Amino acid sequence: MKQVIYHQAEGWVKCFLLFSLFILLPLGITAQNDRQLIRQGNKLFRAGQYADAEVLYRKAIEANGQNAQAAYNLGNALMLQKKDSAAVVQFQTAAKIEKNPQRKYLSYHNIGVICQTKQMFKDAIEAYKEALRLNPHDDQTRYNLELCKRQLKNQPQGGGGGNDKKDDKKEQQQEQQQQKKEDKKDEQQQQQQQQPQMSKENAEQLLNAALQQERQTQKRMQEQQQQQGRRRLQKNW
């Protein structure tokens, strides 16, 4: 069964999310276990019980980690619970281990939709391109791709990808550090300018005062020595 539904993100972009719940015949005891879990999860998914379906899909993956259908269905359940980051991880896993190109392209298509709704247009474009390589006749993916290209072109500079945001943040931190250094330098210069400067005349006055004080001290010492010499002479007489 294949359903195509509309999904509107933040009132400005319409993208199609493709849901296809896969059911295949059992293959062996282990396969039968995870297939049965997928069937039960699909019933809950169709009933709108996405959280319960998520639990069963995860159990199917525990039973068989190479089951691409379980990973893809889990991605759908997570996406409808608005757990977009976790959903992308599951779609990437499904795309990696899926052998059927027609089912593989669905994972890339939905990755593109999630990235587009998050305004990560560069990542969305790459995902849509990969989906079209696997299914060149999908008009909806092609429409989303062209729409995403126009949105990227109209996006303000600095948007459209996580790497750009990281670069902007790093550049902003460097500017703040440089500004702090300049402010500190200006403050030190201001403090130096505010310190009182001694003029040449003041320096000469202080030097003359010190010399005069030294002369007076030497004169007193000479007078004291002369007085002591007179006292000794008087005693000898």
Coordinates of C-alpha atoms in Angstrom, one line a residue:
M1 CA 0.0 0.0 0.0
K2 CA 1.3 3.4 -0.9
Q3 CA 0.0 6.7 0.3
V4 CA 0.9 10.2 -0.7
I5 CA 0.0 13.0 1.7
Y6 CA 0.6 16.7 1.8
H7 CA 2.7 18.3 4.5
Q8 CA 2.8 22.1 5.1
A9 CA 5.8 23.5 7.0
E10 CA 5.5 26.9 8.7
G11 CA 2.9 28.1 6.2
W12 CA 5.3 28.7 3.4
V13 CA 6.3 25.4 1.7
K14 CA 4.3 22.4 0.5
C15 CA 6.2 19.2 0.2
F16 CA 5.0 15.6 -0.3
L17 CA 5.9 13.0 2.3
L18 CA 5.8 9.5 0.8
F19 CA 4.6 6.8 3.1
S20 CA 4.9 3.2 2.0
L21 CA 4.5 0.4 4.6
F22 CA 6.3 -2.6 3.4
I23 CA 5.2 -6.2 4.0
L24 CA 7.0 -9.2 2.5
L25 CA 6.6 -12.9 3.0
P26 CA 8.4 -14.5 6.0
L27 CA 11.9 -15.9 5.3
G28 CA 13.0 -18.2 8.1
I29 CA 12.4 -18.1 11.9
T30 CA 14.3 -14.8 12.5
A31 CA 12.8 -13.2 9.5
Q32 CA 9.3 -14.3 10.4
N33 CA 9.7 -12.6 13.8
D34 CA 10.7 -9.2 12.5
R35 CA 8.2 -9.4 9.7
Q36 CA 5.4 -10.1 12.1
L37 CA 6.5 -7.1 14.2
I38 CA 6.4 -5.0 11.1
R39 CA 2.9 -6.1 10.3
Q40 CA 1.7 -5.3 13.8
G41 CA 3.4 -2.0 13.6
N42 CA 1.7 -1.2 10.3
K43 CA -1.7 -1.8 11.7
L44 CA -1.0 0.7 14.5
F45 CA 0.5 3.1 12.1
R46 CA -2.6 3.1 9.9
A47 CA -4.7 3.7 13.0
G48 CA -2.7 6.8 13.8
Q49 CA -1.0 5.2 16.8
Y50 CA 2.5 6.3 15.8
A51 CA 4.2 6.0 19.2
D52 CA 3.0 2.4 19.6
A53 CA 4.0 1.6 16.0
E54 CA 7.5 3.0 16.8
V55 CA 7.9 0.5 19.6
L56 CA 7.2 -2.4 17.3
Y57 CA 9.4 -1.2 14.5
R58 CA 12.3 -0.8 17.0
K59 CA 11.7 -4.4 18.2
A60 CA 11.8 -5.5 14.5
I61 CA 15.2 -3.8 14.1
E62 CA 16.4 -5.5 17.3
A63 CA 15.4 -8.8 15.8
N64 CA 17.0 -8.1 12.4
G65 CA 19.3 -5.1 12.2
Q66 CA 19.5 -5.4 8.4
N67 CA 15.8 -5.0 7.8
A68 CA 15.6 -1.9 5.7
Q69 CA 11.8 -1.9 5.7
A70 CA 11.7 -1.7 9.6
A71 CA 14.1 1.2 9.5
Y72 CA 12.1 3.1 6.8
N73 CA 8.8 2.5 8.6
L74 CA 10.3 3.6 11.9
G75 CA 11.4 6.8 10.1
N76 CA 7.8 7.4 9.0
A77 CA 6.5 6.9 12.6
L78 CA 9.1 9.2 14.0
M79 CA 8.5 11.9 11.4
L80 CA 4.8 12.0 12.2
Q81 CA 5.7 12.5 15.9
K82 CA 7.8 15.5 14.8
K83 CA 11.0 13.7 15.8
D84 CA 12.7 14.8 12.6
S85 CA 16.4 14.3 13.5
A86 CA 15.7 10.7 14.6
A87 CA 13.6 10.1 11.5
V88 CA 16.5 11.3 9.2
V89 CA 18.8 8.8 10.9
Q90 CA 16.4 5.9 10.2
F91 CA 15.9 7.0 6.6
Q92 CA 19.6 7.2 6.1
T93 CA 20.0 3.7 7.6
A94 CA 17.2 2.4 5.3
A95 CA 18.8 3.9 2.2
K96 CA 22.1 2.4 3.1
I97 CA 20.9 -1.2 3.5
E98 CA 18.0 -1.2 1.0
K99 CA 18.6 -3.1 -2.2
N100 CA 15.4 -2.1 -4.1
P101 CA 16.0 1.3 -5.9
Q102 CA 12.2 2.0 -5.9
R103 CA 12.0 1.7 -2.1
K104 CA 15.4 3.3 -1.6
Y105 CA 14.4 6.5 -3.3
L106 CA 11.5 7.0 -0.8
S107 CA 14.0 7.4 2.0
Y108 CA 16.0 10.1 0.2
H109 CA 12.8 11.9 -0.8
N110 CA 11.6 12.1 2.8
I111 CA 15.1 13.2 4.0
G112 CA 14.8 16.0 1.5
V113 CA 11.4 17.0 2.8
I114 CA 12.6 17.1 6.4
C115 CA 15.6 19.2 5.5
Q116 CA 13.5 21.5 3.4
T117 CA 11.0 22.2 6.2
K118 CA 14.0 23.0 8.4
Q119 CA 15.3 25.5 5.7
M120 CA 18.4 23.3 5.3
F121 CA 18.1 23.8 1.5
K122 CA 21.5 22.6 0.5
D123 CA 21.0 19.2 2.3
A124 CA 17.5 19.0 0.9
I125 CA 18.8 19.5 -2.7
E126 CA 21.4 16.8 -2.3
A127 CA 18.7 14.3 -1.0
Y128 CA 16.3 15.1 -3.8
K129 CA 19.0 14.6 -6.4
E130 CA 19.8 11.2 -4.9
A131 CA 16.1 10.3 -5.0
L132 CA 15.9 11.3 -8.7
R133 CA 18.9 9.2 -9.6
L134 CA 17.1 6.2 -8.2
N135 CA 13.7 7.2 -9.7
P136 CA 14.0 9.7 -12.5
H137 CA 10.3 9.6 -13.3
D138 CA 9.1 11.0 -9.9
D139 CA 7.6 14.3 -10.7
Q140 CA 6.9 15.2 -7.1
T141 CA 10.6 14.9 -6.1
R142 CA 11.6 17.0 -9.2
Y143 CA 9.0 19.7 -8.2
N144 CA 10.4 19.8 -4.6
L145 CA 13.9 20.0 -5.9
E146 CA 13.2 23.1 -8.1
L147 CA 11.2 24.7 -5.3
C148 CA 14.1 24.1 -2.9
K149 CA 16.6 25.7 -5.4
R150 CA 14.5 28.9 -5.5
Q151 CA 14.2 29.0 -1.8
L152 CA 17.9 28.7 -1.4
K153 CA 18.5 31.5 -3.9
N154 CA 16.0 33.8 -1.9
Q155 CA 17.4 32.8 1.5
P156 CA 19.3 35.6 3.4
Q157 CA 23.1 35.2 3.3
G158 CA 24.3 32.9 6.1
G159 CA 21.4 30.4 6.0
G160 CA 20.8 27.1 4.3
G161 CA 23.0 24.8 6.2
G162 CA 24.4 23.8 9.6
N163 CA 28.0 24.5 8.5
D164 CA 27.2 28.1 7.6
K165 CA 25.7 28.7 11.0
K166 CA 28.8 27.2 12.7
D167 CA 31.1 29.4 10.6
D168 CA 29.1 32.5 11.5
K169 CA 29.2 31.6 15.2
K170 CA 33.0 31.1 15.1
E171 CA 33.5 34.4 13.2
Q172 CA 31.4 36.2 15.7
Q173 CA 33.4 34.8 18.6
Q174 CA 36.6 35.9 17.0
E175 CA 35.3 39.4 16.5
Q176 CA 34.2 39.5 20.2
Q177 CA 37.7 38.4 21.3
Q178 CA 39.4 41.0 19.1
Q179 CA 37.1 43.7 20.4
K180 CA 37.9 42.8 24.0
K181 CA 41.7 43.1 23.2
E182 CA 41.2 46.5 21.6
D183 CA 39.1 47.7 24.5
K184 CA 41.7 46.6 27.0
K185 CA 44.4 48.4 25.0
D186 CA 42.4 51.6 24.9
E187 CA 41.8 51.4 28.6
Q188 CA 45.5 51.0 29.4
Q189 CA 46.3 54.0 27.1
Q190 CA 43.7 56.1 28.9
Q191 CA 45.1 55.2 32.3
Q192 CA 48.6 56.2 31.2
Q193 CA 47.3 59.5 29.9
Q194 CA 45.4 60.2 33.1
Q195 CA 48.6 59.8 35.3
P196 CA 50.2 63.2 36.3
Q197 CA 53.2 64.1 34.1
M198 CA 56.1 66.0 35.8
S199 CA 57.2 69.0 33.9
K200 CA 60.9 69.9 33.4
E201 CA 60.6 73.0 35.6
N202 CA 59.1 70.9 38.5
A203 CA 61.9 68.4 38.2
E204 CA 64.6 71.1 38.4
Q205 CA 62.9 72.6 41.4
L206 CA 62.9 69.3 43.2
L207 CA 66.6 68.7 42.4
N208 CA 67.6 72.2 43.6
A209 CA 65.6 71.7 46.8
A210 CA 67.4 68.4 47.4
L211 CA 70.8 70.0 46.8
Q212 CA 70.1 72.8 49.1
Q213 CA 69.0 70.4 51.8
E214 CA 72.2 68.5 51.4
R215 CA 74.3 71.7 51.8
Q216 CA 72.5 72.6 54.9
T217 CA 73.1 69.1 56.4
Q218 CA 76.8 69.3 55.6
K219 CA 77.1 72.8 57.1
R220 CA 75.5 71.6 60.4
M221 CA 77.8 68.7 60.5
Q222 CA 80.8 71.0 60.1
E223 CA 79.6 73.3 62.9
Q224 CA 79.1 70.4 65.2
Q225 CA 82.7 69.1 64.5
Q226 CA 84.1 72.6 65.2
Q227 CA 82.3 72.9 68.5
Q228 CA 83.6 69.5 69.6
G229 CA 87.2 70.6 68.8
R230 CA 86.9 73.7 71.0
R231 CA 85.7 71.7 73.9
R232 CA 88.7 69.3 73.7
L233 CA 91.1 72.3 73.6
Q234 CA 89.5 73.9 76.6
K235 CA 89.9 70.7 78.6
N236 CA 93.6 70.4 77.7
W237 CA 94.3 73.8 78.9

